Short mmCIF file of C-alpha atoms in Angstrom, two decimals:
data_model
loop_
_atom_site.label_atom_id
_atom_site.label_comp_id
_atom_site.label_asym_id
_atom_site.label_seq_id
_atom_site.Cartn_x
_atom_site.Cartn_y
_atom_site.Cartn_z
CA MET M 1271 7.16 -33.70 -8.17
CA SER M 1272 3.41 -33.28 -8.56
CA LYS M 1273 2.94 -36.90 -7.44
CA LYS M 1274 4.37 -36.15 -4.00
CA PRO M 1275 2.47 -34.25 -1.27
CA PRO M 1276 3.69 -30.67 -0.72
CA LEU M 1277 5.67 -29.49 2.27
CA LEU M 1278 3.13 -28.96 5.08
CA HIS M 1279 5.38 -28.04 8.00
CA LEU M 1280 7.89 -25.18 8.30
CA PRO M 1281 9.25 -24.79 11.84
CA ILE M 1282 10.40 -21.28 12.75
CA PRO M 1283 12.55 -21.06 15.91
CA THR M 1284 11.11 -18.69 18.52
CA HIS M 1285 12.28 -17.68 21.98
CA ASP M 1286 10.59 -19.30 24.97
CA LYS M 1287 10.95 -16.77 27.78
CA GLY M 1288 11.16 -13.10 28.66
CA PHE M 1289 10.16 -10.20 26.42
CA TYR M 1290 10.77 -12.24 23.27
CA ASN M 1291 8.67 -15.18 24.41
CA GLY M 1292 6.96 -16.54 21.26
CA PHE M 1293 8.98 -14.27 18.94
CA SER M 1294 11.92 -14.87 16.62
CA ARG M 1295 14.79 -12.91 18.11
CA ALA M 1296 16.76 -13.25 14.87
CA VAL M 1297 14.04 -11.37 12.98
CA THR M 1298 12.85 -8.97 15.69
CA MET M 1299 16.24 -7.82 16.94
CA THR M 1300 17.83 -7.56 13.48
CA SER M 1301 15.00 -5.50 12.00
CA THR M 1302 14.88 -3.31 15.10
CA MET M 1303 18.62 -2.64 14.90
CA ILE M 1304 18.53 -1.79 11.19
CA ILE M 1305 15.68 0.69 11.65
CA ALA M 1306 17.23 2.15 14.81
CA ILE M 1307 20.63 2.64 13.15
CA VAL M 1308 19.08 4.50 10.20
CA VAL M 1309 17.00 6.77 12.45
CA ILE M 1310 19.76 7.47 15.03
CA TRP M 1311 22.23 8.22 12.24
CA ALA M 1312 19.73 10.55 10.55
CA VAL M 1313 19.05 12.40 13.81
CA ALA M 1314 22.67 12.58 15.00
CA TYR M 1315 24.19 13.52 11.64
CA PRO M 1316 21.34 15.00 9.61
CA GLU M 1317 23.45 16.69 6.92
CA GLU M 1318 25.70 13.69 6.29
CA ALA M 1319 22.77 11.26 6.46
CA GLY M 1320 20.72 13.42 4.11
CA ARG M 1321 23.56 13.61 1.61
CA VAL M 1322 24.33 9.87 1.66
CA LEU M 1323 20.69 8.76 1.63
CA ALA M 1324 19.89 11.16 -1.21
CA ALA M 1325 22.79 9.76 -3.24
CA ILE M 1326 21.61 6.18 -2.65
CA ASN M 1327 18.05 7.18 -3.46
CA GLY M 1328 19.08 8.80 -6.74
CA TYR M 1329 21.18 5.78 -7.69
CA ILE M 1330 18.32 3.36 -7.03
CA LEU M 1331 15.72 5.40 -8.91
CA SER M 1332 17.99 5.71 -11.94
CA SER M 1333 19.83 2.38 -11.97
CA PHE M 1334 16.91 0.13 -11.05
CA ALA M 1335 14.19 1.87 -13.07
CA THR M 1336 14.08 -0.96 -15.62
CA TRP M 1337 13.89 -3.56 -12.85
CA TYR M 1338 10.99 -1.81 -11.12
CA ILE M 1339 9.07 -1.28 -14.36
CA TYR M 1340 9.32 -4.90 -15.47
CA VAL M 1341 8.77 -6.50 -12.07
CA MET M 1342 5.60 -4.43 -11.54
CA GLY M 1343 4.40 -5.44 -14.99
CA ALA M 1344 5.04 -9.07 -14.02
CA PHE M 1345 2.79 -8.71 -10.97
CA VAL M 1346 -0.11 -7.65 -13.20
CA VAL M 1347 0.53 -10.53 -15.62
CA VAL M 1348 0.71 -13.11 -12.81
CA CYS M 1349 -2.58 -11.89 -11.33
CA GLY M 1350 -4.22 -12.10 -14.75
CA ILE M 1351 -2.99 -15.66 -15.29
CA LEU M 1352 -4.19 -16.86 -11.89
CA ALA M 1353 -7.63 -15.25 -12.26
CA LEU M 1354 -8.24 -16.38 -15.84
CA TRP M 1355 -6.72 -19.87 -15.67
CA PRO M 1356 -9.76 -22.04 -14.77
CA ALA M 1357 -7.82 -24.59 -12.72
CA SER M 1358 -6.17 -21.97 -10.52
CA GLY M 1359 -9.16 -19.65 -10.24
CA ARG M 1360 -11.30 -22.36 -8.61
CA LEU M 1361 -8.75 -23.17 -5.90
CA LYS M 1362 -9.90 -22.10 -2.45
CA LEU M 1363 -7.70 -20.22 -0.01
CA GLY M 1364 -8.44 -22.77 2.67
CA LEU M 1365 -10.01 -26.18 3.03
CA ALA M 1366 -13.23 -27.39 1.43
CA GLY M 1367 -15.53 -26.30 4.26
CA ASP M 1368 -13.91 -22.92 5.03
CA LYS M 1369 -16.18 -19.87 4.72
CA PRO M 1370 -15.16 -16.19 4.56
CA GLU M 1371 -14.81 -14.65 8.03
CA PHE M 1372 -15.93 -11.16 6.99
CA SER M 1373 -18.80 -9.84 4.89
CA SER M 1374 -17.97 -8.48 1.44
CA PHE M 1375 -18.54 -4.89 2.62
CA SER M 1376 -16.15 -5.28 5.58
CA TRP M 1377 -13.66 -7.12 3.37
CA TYR M 1378 -13.56 -4.33 0.78
CA SER M 1379 -13.54 -1.67 3.50
CA MET M 1380 -10.58 -3.16 5.33
CA MET M 1381 -8.50 -3.81 2.21
CA PHE M 1382 -9.13 -0.29 0.87
CA GLY M 1383 -8.47 1.43 4.20
CA ALA M 1384 -5.22 -0.44 4.80
CA GLY M 1385 -4.11 -0.12 1.17
CA ILE M 1386 -4.20 3.42 -0.22
CA GLY M 1387 -6.92 5.23 1.71
CA VAL M 1388 -4.52 7.72 3.31
CA GLY M 1389 -2.77 8.75 0.11
CA MET M 1390 -6.07 9.15 -1.68
CA LEU M 1391 -7.08 12.16 0.40
CA THR M 1392 -3.84 13.91 -0.54
CA TRP M 1393 -3.14 12.82 -4.09
CA ALA M 1394 -6.64 12.40 -5.54
CA VAL M 1395 -6.82 16.21 -5.65
CA ALA M 1396 -3.14 17.05 -6.12
CA GLU M 1397 -1.80 14.50 -8.63
CA PRO M 1398 -4.18 15.10 -11.58
CA SER M 1399 -3.28 18.79 -11.37
CA TYR M 1400 0.44 18.00 -11.53
CA ASN M 1401 -0.10 15.61 -14.43
CA PHE M 1402 -2.27 18.21 -16.19
CA ASN M 1403 0.77 20.46 -16.40
CA ASN M 1404 3.43 17.85 -17.11
CA ASN M 1405 3.50 14.17 -18.08
CA PRO M 1406 5.21 12.02 -20.77
CA ASP M 1407 2.60 12.97 -23.37
CA VAL M 1408 3.50 16.63 -22.85
CA LEU M 1409 7.23 15.91 -22.93
CA LEU M 1410 6.80 13.98 -26.19
CA GLY M 1411 4.82 16.83 -27.73
CA LEU M 1412 1.61 14.80 -27.98
CA ALA M 1413 -0.36 17.18 -25.73
CA SER M 1414 0.00 20.71 -24.42
CA SER M 1415 0.72 21.58 -20.80
CA GLY M 1416 -2.47 22.81 -19.14
CA GLY M 1417 -4.44 22.43 -22.36
CA ALA M 1418 -7.80 20.82 -23.01
CA ASP M 1419 -6.05 18.08 -25.02
CA ASN M 1420 -4.17 17.03 -21.87
CA ILE M 1421 -7.12 16.45 -19.52
CA THR M 1422 -7.53 12.75 -20.33
CA ASN M 1423 -3.77 12.20 -20.10
CA ALA M 1424 -3.70 13.76 -16.63
CA PHE M 1425 -6.10 11.10 -15.39
CA LYS M 1426 -4.54 8.28 -17.40
CA TRP M 1427 -1.21 8.73 -15.63
CA SER M 1428 -2.90 9.09 -12.23
CA PHE M 1429 -4.82 5.86 -12.84
CA LEU M 1430 -1.57 4.13 -13.77
CA HIS M 1431 0.03 4.99 -10.44
CA TRP M 1432 -2.95 4.24 -8.19
CA GLY M 1433 -4.83 1.57 -10.10
CA ILE M 1434 -4.19 -1.99 -11.25
CA SER M 1435 -0.41 -1.99 -10.74
CA ALA M 1436 -0.61 -1.01 -7.08
CA TRP M 1437 -3.29 -3.54 -6.26
CA ALA M 1438 -1.69 -6.32 -8.29
CA THR M 1439 1.38 -5.85 -6.08
CA TYR M 1440 -0.72 -6.26 -2.95
CA ALA M 1441 -2.57 -9.19 -4.50
CA VAL M 1442 0.63 -11.12 -5.24
CA ALA M 1443 1.86 -10.74 -1.66
CA GLY M 1444 -1.55 -11.48 -0.12
CA LEU M 1445 -2.31 -14.43 -2.39
CA CYS M 1446 1.06 -16.06 -1.70
CA LEU M 1447 0.58 -15.79 2.04
CA ALA M 1448 -3.06 -16.90 2.01
CA TYR M 1449 -2.33 -19.82 -0.33
CA PHE M 1450 0.50 -21.31 1.70
CA THR M 1451 -1.08 -20.54 5.06
CA TYR M 1452 -4.65 -21.74 4.52
CA ARG M 1453 -3.95 -24.59 2.10
CA ARG M 1454 -0.64 -25.86 3.47
CA GLY M 1455 -1.01 -24.88 7.12
CA LEU M 1456 2.28 -22.95 7.08
CA PRO M 1457 2.95 -19.90 9.31
CA MET M 1458 1.56 -16.61 7.99
CA THR M 1459 4.87 -14.92 7.41
CA MET M 1460 6.77 -13.86 4.31
CA ARG M 1461 9.18 -16.78 4.21
CA SER M 1462 6.27 -19.23 3.82
CA SER M 1463 5.46 -17.74 0.42
CA LEU M 1464 8.75 -19.05 -0.99
CA VAL M 1465 8.45 -22.60 0.32
CA SER M 1466 7.91 -24.14 -3.12
CA LEU M 1467 11.35 -22.77 -4.13
CA PHE M 1468 13.49 -23.20 -1.01
CA GLY M 1469 11.62 -25.72 1.13
CA ARG M 1470 12.95 -26.40 4.63
CA HIS M 1471 15.92 -24.06 4.13
CA LEU M 1472 13.49 -21.25 5.05
CA SER M 1473 13.53 -22.35 8.69
CA GLY M 1474 17.05 -20.91 9.01
CA PRO M 1475 19.00 -17.75 8.12
CA LEU M 1476 17.51 -17.46 4.61
CA GLY M 1477 13.99 -17.31 6.04
CA HIS M 1478 15.09 -14.88 8.75
CA ALA M 1479 16.56 -12.55 6.12
CA ILE M 1480 13.35 -12.59 4.06
CA ASP M 1481 11.26 -11.69 7.10
CA VAL M 1482 13.70 -8.94 8.09
CA PHE M 1483 13.43 -7.42 4.60
CA ALA M 1484 9.65 -7.51 4.99
CA VAL M 1485 9.66 -5.79 8.40
CA VAL M 1486 12.04 -3.03 7.28
CA ALA M 1487 10.08 -2.41 4.08
CA THR M 1488 6.82 -2.34 6.06
CA VAL M 1489 8.03 0.19 8.63
CA PHE M 1490 9.45 2.59 6.04
CA GLY M 1491 6.53 2.03 3.66
CA VAL M 1492 3.91 2.89 6.25
CA ALA M 1493 6.11 5.76 7.46
CA GLN M 1494 5.78 7.24 3.97
CA ALA M 1495 1.98 7.11 4.13
CA LEU M 1496 1.91 8.44 7.68
CA GLY M 1497 4.29 11.25 6.72
CA PHE M 1498 1.86 12.50 4.09
CA GLY M 1499 -0.99 11.93 6.53
CA VAL M 1500 0.66 13.93 9.30
CA ASN M 1501 1.08 16.93 6.99
CA GLN M 1502 -2.55 16.74 5.92
CA LEU M 1503 -3.89 16.10 9.43
CA VAL M 1504 -2.05 19.13 10.82
CA ASP M 1505 -3.41 21.25 7.97
CA GLY M 1506 -6.93 19.98 8.69
CA LEU M 1507 -6.70 20.52 12.44
CA SER M 1508 -5.55 24.08 11.86
CA ARG M 1509 -8.39 24.74 9.42
CA ILE M 1510 -11.03 23.64 11.94
CA GLY M 1511 -9.49 25.84 14.63
CA LEU M 1512 -7.70 23.26 16.75
CA GLY M 1513 -4.38 25.01 17.10
CA GLY M 1514 -2.83 27.50 14.72
CA TYR M 1515 0.52 26.76 16.43
CA LEU M 1516 0.53 23.41 14.60
CA THR M 1517 1.65 24.99 11.31
CA LEU M 1518 4.43 27.31 10.20
CA ALA M 1519 4.00 30.42 8.06
CA ASP M 1520 4.44 28.43 4.83
CA GLY M 1521 1.68 25.99 5.80
CA THR M 1522 3.96 23.08 6.69
CA PRO M 1523 3.66 21.41 10.11
CA SER M 1524 5.63 22.84 13.01
CA ALA M 1525 7.60 20.56 15.34
CA ALA M 1526 4.70 20.75 17.80
CA GLY M 1527 2.24 19.89 15.03
CA ILE M 1528 4.24 16.81 14.01
CA ILE M 1529 4.44 15.56 17.58
CA VAL M 1530 0.74 16.17 18.31
CA ALA M 1531 -0.32 14.40 15.11
CA ILE M 1532 1.97 11.41 15.74
CA VAL M 1533 0.73 11.02 19.32
CA LEU M 1534 -2.90 11.13 18.16
CA ILE M 1535 -2.40 8.67 15.30
CA MET M 1536 -0.14 6.14 16.98
CA GLY M 1537 -1.99 6.28 20.30
CA ALA M 1538 -5.29 5.46 18.63
CA SER M 1539 -3.74 2.88 16.29
CA THR M 1540 -2.00 1.06 19.13
CA LEU M 1541 -5.28 0.77 21.06
CA SER M 1542 -6.99 -0.47 17.90
CA ALA M 1543 -4.22 -3.01 17.21
CA VAL M 1544 -4.48 -4.37 20.75
CA SER M 1545 -8.22 -4.95 20.20
CA GLY M 1546 -7.48 -7.09 17.10
CA VAL M 1547 -8.63 -7.31 13.48
CA GLY M 1548 -12.19 -8.41 14.20
CA ARG M 1549 -13.03 -5.39 16.33
CA GLY M 1550 -10.92 -2.22 16.11
CA ILE M 1551 -9.67 -2.49 12.54
CA LYS M 1552 -12.96 -3.86 11.20
CA TRP M 1553 -15.10 -1.10 12.68
CA LEU M 1554 -12.66 1.67 11.77
CA SER M 1555 -12.57 0.36 8.20
CA ASN M 1556 -16.37 0.31 7.99
CA ILE M 1557 -16.52 3.88 9.31
CA ASN M 1558 -13.97 5.24 6.86
CA MET M 1559 -15.66 3.48 3.94
CA VAL M 1560 -19.03 5.05 4.85
CA LEU M 1561 -17.44 8.50 5.24
CA SER M 1562 -15.57 8.04 1.94
CA PHE M 1563 -18.79 7.29 0.09
CA PHE M 1564 -20.39 10.35 1.71
CA VAL M 1565 -17.58 12.60 0.43
CA LEU M 1566 -17.82 10.97 -3.01
CA ALA M 1567 -21.59 11.47 -3.05
CA PHE M 1568 -21.11 15.13 -2.12
CA LEU M 1569 -18.64 15.63 -4.97
CA LEU M 1570 -20.94 13.77 -7.35
CA VAL M 1571 -23.83 16.12 -6.53
CA PHE M 1572 -22.08 19.44 -5.86
CA GLY M 1573 -18.74 19.07 -7.62
CA ALA M 1574 -17.87 19.27 -11.31
CA THR M 1575 -20.04 16.23 -12.02
CA THR M 1576 -20.04 16.25 -15.81
CA PHE M 1577 -16.33 17.08 -16.03
CA GLY M 1578 -15.45 14.42 -13.44
CA LEU M 1579 -17.52 11.63 -14.98
CA THR M 1580 -16.28 12.47 -18.47
CA SER M 1581 -12.71 12.36 -17.18
CA LEU M 1582 -13.44 9.02 -15.49
CA PHE M 1583 -14.79 7.23 -18.55
CA GLN M 1584 -12.37 8.75 -21.06
CA GLY M 1585 -9.41 8.31 -18.72
CA LEU M 1586 -10.32 4.68 -17.97
CA TRP M 1587 -10.77 3.89 -21.67
CA VAL M 1588 -7.36 5.31 -22.62
CA TYR M 1589 -5.73 3.79 -19.53
CA ILE M 1590 -6.97 0.27 -20.35
CA LEU M 1591 -6.05 0.60 -24.04
CA ASP M 1592 -2.56 1.90 -23.22
CA LEU M 1593 -1.97 -0.38 -20.21
CA PRO M 1594 0.45 -2.82 -21.90
CA ALA M 1595 2.65 0.05 -23.08
CA LEU M 1596 2.31 1.90 -19.78
CA LEU M 1597 3.39 -1.21 -17.85
CA PHE M 1598 6.50 -2.06 -19.85
CA THR M 1599 7.84 1.17 -21.39
CA VAL M 1600 11.22 2.22 -19.99
CA TYR M 1601 12.38 5.64 -21.18
CA GLU M 1602 16.00 6.15 -22.23
CA GLY M 1603 18.09 9.29 -21.88
CA GLY M 1604 20.73 10.77 -24.14
CA THR M 1605 18.62 13.57 -25.60
CA GLU M 1606 16.90 16.54 -23.98
CA THR M 1607 13.49 14.89 -24.34
CA GLY M 1608 14.81 11.48 -23.29
CA ASP M 1609 16.45 12.90 -20.16
CA ALA M 1610 13.22 14.70 -19.26
CA LEU M 1611 11.24 11.47 -19.70
CA VAL M 1612 13.72 9.51 -17.58
CA GLY M 1613 13.53 12.15 -14.85
CA TRP M 1614 9.73 12.13 -14.87
CA GLN M 1615 9.51 8.34 -14.81
CA GLY M 1616 12.02 8.10 -11.96
CA GLY M 1617 10.38 10.83 -9.88
CA TRP M 1618 6.83 9.56 -10.39
CA THR M 1619 6.34 6.02 -11.72
CA VAL M 1620 9.46 4.33 -10.31
CA PHE M 1621 8.97 6.10 -6.99
CA TYR M 1622 5.38 4.86 -6.80
CA TRP M 1623 6.42 1.33 -7.72
CA ALA M 1624 8.95 1.36 -4.86
CA TRP M 1625 6.26 2.70 -2.51
CA TRP M 1626 3.75 -0.02 -3.40
CA ILE M 1627 6.39 -2.73 -3.02
CA ALA M 1628 7.31 -1.33 0.39
CA PHE M 1629 3.61 -1.36 1.26
CA ALA M 1630 3.14 -4.93 -0.03
CA PRO M 1631 4.35 -6.89 3.04
CA PHE M 1632 1.90 -5.29 5.42
CA VAL M 1633 -1.02 -4.87 3.01
CA GLY M 1634 -0.47 -8.37 1.60
CA LEU M 1635 -0.30 -10.05 4.99
CA PHE M 1636 -3.32 -8.08 6.15
CA LEU M 1637 -5.27 -9.08 3.01
CA ALA M 1638 -4.33 -12.71 3.59
CA ARG M 1639 -5.45 -12.45 7.22
CA ILE M 1640 -8.98 -11.33 6.18
CA SER M 1641 -9.44 -13.54 3.08
CA LYS M 1642 -9.60 -17.12 4.30
CA GLY M 1643 -12.28 -19.16 2.51
CA ARG M 1644 -12.32 -17.15 -0.73
CA THR M 1645 -11.24 -18.59 -4.09
CA VAL M 1646 -8.14 -17.48 -5.94
CA ARG M 1647 -10.28 -15.84 -8.65
CA GLU M 1648 -12.49 -14.10 -6.08
CA PHE M 1649 -9.40 -12.84 -4.26
CA VAL M 1650 -7.66 -11.49 -7.37
CA ILE M 1651 -10.75 -9.81 -8.80
CA GLY M 1652 -11.77 -8.45 -5.40
CA VAL M 1653 -8.32 -7.13 -4.54
CA VAL M 1654 -7.29 -5.80 -7.96
CA ALA M 1655 -10.44 -4.72 -9.81
CA VAL M 1656 -12.74 -3.25 -7.15
CA PRO M 1657 -10.28 -1.01 -5.24
CA SER M 1658 -8.69 0.11 -8.52
CA LEU M 1659 -12.07 1.24 -9.82
CA ILE M 1660 -12.85 3.05 -6.56
CA ALA M 1661 -9.47 4.78 -6.75
CA CYS M 1662 -10.20 5.93 -10.31
CA VAL M 1663 -13.60 7.28 -9.24
CA TRP M 1664 -11.96 9.17 -6.37
CA PHE M 1665 -9.37 10.74 -8.64
CA SER M 1666 -11.93 11.68 -11.28
CA LEU M 1667 -14.45 13.31 -8.94
CA ALA M 1668 -12.05 14.91 -6.47
CA GLY M 1669 -9.21 15.73 -8.86
CA GLY M 1670 -11.63 16.59 -11.67
CA THR M 1671 -13.54 19.03 -9.49
CA ALA M 1672 -10.35 20.77 -8.35
CA MET M 1673 -9.01 20.95 -11.90
CA HIS M 1674 -12.31 22.32 -13.25
CA LEU M 1675 -12.55 24.99 -10.55
CA GLU M 1676 -9.04 26.21 -11.42
CA MET M 1677 -9.61 26.05 -15.20
CA THR M 1678 -12.78 28.12 -14.99
CA GLY M 1679 -11.17 30.65 -12.64
CA GLU M 1680 -13.68 30.02 -9.88
CA ALA M 1681 -10.95 28.88 -7.48
CA ALA M 1682 -8.77 31.90 -8.37
CA GLY M 1683 -5.61 29.94 -7.53
CA ALA M 1684 -6.77 28.98 -4.02
CA ILE M 1685 -6.48 25.24 -4.71
CA ALA M 1686 -3.28 25.44 -6.75
CA GLY M 1687 -1.66 27.61 -4.08
CA ALA M 1688 -2.47 25.26 -1.19
CA THR M 1689 -0.12 22.58 0.10
CA ASP M 1690 -0.66 19.09 -1.32
CA GLY M 1691 -2.45 18.00 1.84
CA GLY M 1692 -4.42 21.22 2.02
CA LYS M 1693 -5.77 21.12 -1.54
CA ILE M 1694 -8.85 19.05 -0.59
CA PHE M 1695 -9.74 21.54 2.15
CA ALA M 1696 -9.21 24.48 -0.22
CA MET M 1697 -11.42 22.79 -2.80
CA MET M 1698 -14.23 22.37 -0.27
CA ASP M 1699 -13.92 26.04 0.73
CA VAL M 1700 -14.53 27.02 -2.90
CA LEU M 1701 -17.42 24.57 -3.32
CA ILE M 1702 -19.20 25.47 -0.07
CA PRO M 1703 -19.87 29.21 0.33
CA SER M 1704 -21.19 28.86 3.88
CA ALA M 1705 -18.35 29.19 6.39
CA PHE M 1706 -20.12 26.92 8.90
CA LEU M 1707 -20.91 24.17 6.38
CA SER M 1708 -17.38 24.40 5.02
CA TRP M 1709 -16.08 23.95 8.58
CA LEU M 1710 -18.33 20.89 9.04
CA MET M 1711 -17.00 19.32 5.84
CA ALA M 1712 -13.41 20.05 6.88
CA ALA M 1713 -14.10 18.40 10.26
CA LEU M 1714 -15.59 15.36 8.53
CA ILE M 1715 -12.52 15.05 6.28
CA VAL M 1716 -10.27 15.28 9.34
CA VAL M 1717 -12.21 12.42 10.95
CA LEU M 1718 -11.99 10.42 7.71
CA LEU M 1719 -8.27 11.08 7.49
CA MET M 1720 -7.79 9.97 11.10
CA THR M 1721 -9.64 6.71 10.50
CA TYR M 1722 -7.53 5.99 7.41
CA LEU M 1723 -4.30 6.81 9.24
CA VAL M 1724 -5.20 4.73 12.27
CA THR M 1725 -6.33 1.80 10.10
CA SER M 1726 -3.05 1.85 8.16
CA ALA M 1727 -0.90 2.24 11.24
CA ASP M 1728 -2.58 -0.43 13.37
CA SER M 1729 -2.63 -2.85 10.43
CA ALA M 1730 1.11 -2.30 9.99
CA VAL M 1731 1.82 -2.82 13.69
CA LEU M 1732 -0.16 -6.08 13.74
CA VAL M 1733 1.60 -7.29 10.60
CA VAL M 1734 5.09 -6.48 11.91
CA ASN M 1735 4.34 -8.43 15.09
CA THR M 1736 2.91 -11.35 13.14
CA ILE M 1737 6.10 -11.58 11.06
CA ASN M 1738 8.30 -11.24 14.14
CA ALA M 1739 6.33 -14.00 15.88
CA GLY M 1740 6.91 -16.44 13.05
CA GLY M 1741 3.45 -15.97 11.59
CA TYR M 1742 1.31 -16.34 14.70
CA GLU M 1743 -0.84 -13.94 16.72
CA GLY M 1744 -1.73 -14.10 20.40
CA PRO M 1745 -1.98 -12.23 23.72
CA LYS M 1746 1.81 -12.45 24.16
CA ALA M 1747 2.11 -9.87 21.38
CA ARG M 1748 0.57 -6.99 23.37
CA PRO M 1749 3.87 -5.58 24.72
CA HIS M 1750 5.30 -5.83 21.21
CA ILE M 1751 2.27 -4.07 19.72
CA ILE M 1752 2.88 -1.18 22.10
CA PHE M 1753 6.62 -1.25 21.35
CA TRP M 1754 6.17 -1.17 17.58
CA GLY M 1755 3.43 1.45 17.84
CA VAL M 1756 5.90 3.71 19.64
CA ALA M 1757 8.72 2.71 17.24
CA VAL M 1758 6.77 3.49 14.06
CA GLY M 1759 5.66 6.82 15.51
CA GLY M 1760 9.26 7.57 16.48
CA VAL M 1761 10.52 6.78 12.97
CA VAL M 1762 7.98 9.09 11.34
CA ALA M 1763 8.51 11.91 13.84
CA ALA M 1764 12.31 11.73 13.70
CA LEU M 1765 12.53 11.68 9.90
CA LEU M 1766 9.94 14.44 9.51
CA LEU M 1767 11.70 16.65 12.06
CA ILE M 1768 15.18 16.30 10.54
CA GLY M 1769 14.40 16.13 6.84
CA GLY M 1770 10.71 16.47 6.13
CA ILE M 1771 8.80 14.08 3.90
CA GLY M 1772 11.85 13.78 1.61
CA ALA M 1773 13.80 11.90 4.29
CA ILE M 1774 10.99 9.37 4.66
CA GLN M 1775 10.69 8.95 0.89
CA THR M 1776 14.41 8.22 0.64
CA ALA M 1777 14.34 5.64 3.44
CA MET M 1778 11.30 3.98 1.85
CA VAL M 1779 12.89 3.67 -1.61
CA ILE M 1780 16.01 2.09 -0.11
CA GLY M 1781 14.02 -0.32 2.07
CA ALA M 1782 11.85 -1.43 -0.86
CA LEU M 1783 14.66 -2.61 -3.14
CA PRO M 1784 15.59 -5.92 -1.43
CA PHE M 1785 11.95 -6.80 -0.94
CA SER M 1786 11.28 -6.29 -4.65
CA VAL M 1787 13.58 -9.28 -5.27
CA VAL M 1788 11.63 -11.30 -2.71
CA MET M 1789 8.38 -10.41 -4.45
CA ALA M 1790 9.71 -11.49 -7.84
CA LEU M 1791 10.55 -14.87 -6.30
CA MET M 1792 7.08 -14.99 -4.73
CA CYS M 1793 5.53 -14.86 -8.22
CA VAL M 1794 7.59 -17.85 -9.33
CA SER M 1795 6.87 -19.72 -6.11
CA LEU M 1796 3.12 -19.17 -6.35
CA LEU M 1797 2.86 -20.19 -10.01
CA LYS M 1798 4.91 -23.31 -9.31
CA ALA M 1799 2.75 -24.22 -6.30
CA VAL M 1800 -0.54 -23.71 -8.16
CA PHE M 1801 0.65 -25.71 -11.17
CA ASN M 1802 1.89 -28.59 -9.01
CA ASP M 1803 -1.28 -28.60 -6.88
CA THR M 1804 -3.49 -28.89 -9.96
CA ARG M 1805 -1.36 -31.84 -11.06
CA ARG M 1806 -1.61 -33.39 -7.61
CA MET M 1807 -5.38 -33.04 -7.62
CA ALA M 1808 -5.56 -34.66 -11.05
CA ASN M 1809 -3.46 -37.58 -9.75
CA GLY M 1810 -5.43 -37.95 -6.52
CA VAL M 1811 -2.50 -36.74 -4.37
CA PRO M 1812 -3.42 -34.55 -1.33
CA SER M 1813 -2.47 -30.90 -1.90
CA THR M 1814 -3.70 -29.35 1.37
CA VAL M 1815 -3.16 -29.86 5.07
CA MET M 1816 -5.74 -32.04 6.80
CA PRO M 1817 -8.26 -30.18 9.02
CA ALA M 1818 -6.91 -31.78 12.19
CA GLU M 1819 -3.36 -30.73 11.30
CA GLN M 1820 -4.47 -27.15 10.60
CA ALA M 1821 -6.23 -26.97 13.95
CA ALA M 1822 -3.08 -28.22 15.65
CA GLU M 1823 -1.10 -25.45 14.03
#
């Protein structure tokens, strides 16, 4: 096989007139109907939908825990092989003369903003505190809940969920798409990543199904991030005095707050998506990276610096040492401790793995879109190592400061008693005694949150339209960008109004399962393609599309 040129053409049928001109109706209409049916059902029959979806969600988290654990571990292993294997690491995501389109700073900014920037503002403060009180080490009796011997464990488990595993998932999806698009000249859509396994069969129903899975997973995955973001944005807007009517007495968003936040986020993201990657998304990503570093610098100077840095280095050391076990350990029930471990793993680790897989289609396609001209090794290291380290720094400085303020009694329960989204604002209130300066910091965090939310949402809208259009972008997509901007906002608003963040989480977990199978196949497809291309190169057989053919595409 390695002596024959690879498949360099994968036709995807698209419509040639009307609203669907240039789009695959099989993919667009099917994914739209699936999402619409779920949302309409949830709104029309909220109690029945909640009961059924919760049952499905519980079944998936318990019955597919082993699958999720091992498939996520496989993503990390595949990334390591491709980066360390000399022959694969040198391969360029493009042709010989292709250069990166974006500077390294913009590249890192865009990948981080689209990846996990939104969740960081919520969970960097909240999750270490949760893990400080309960985690598998506590359940196994190896550490005490809320004790000094559990500090490192709190960060180790946070790093597991937000570090290498998450970014290896994005890297697999992005690398597959970039490899087959820039080297083979195939359309930048999910089905192209499986071409070394299924070949021309992907032009038909099989390929349509793969792209539909990707669109559904993307919409529900980004809805999860936006759901957390809406809660935090409403909390922030209320704290800076822009409408107390946005929240209820318990601190959660009111119906008006949800609608206002969705209109702000999706309106701005749709305008940004229409402007394209090179302008709106690029500049928003640069802005949120600069603001992120400002907040980090503030915490480094005025936060619990020693505690945070100690937690960072000790947590990273234990995390790296324990990573093989953390990646592949599946807890079993049958005893009181075993059942508690299974419950914790399902509610935290397996849930996160489903979330990152649901995020992978849109983050992966977006990463591929901005990574032409980079080598496989540069892509893997840049996508996996750098954002993972930044995430660990965020958790250590933000979460460490919050934890230290509560442990010393300085916060007096103010941080612990706040909502998850409000914990970062409560922490800043404790750190900054001046009411005016505290208000300024809260306003800055609101702006940062908005840029992260808009970057994630407009990236998702562009990706959904790219998949629906068979892998191509163009001016014909503008009506569809507006349509999907409204649709994503409608999904988030509807699910939040009828069931809160739990309804979105359930929909996301269900949508991620079929795409997890696709991603497992992507690993096999990519390894097979890289191996065969190195053989082709050794035998003098062309392994990439010719420049003229790529231009024609």
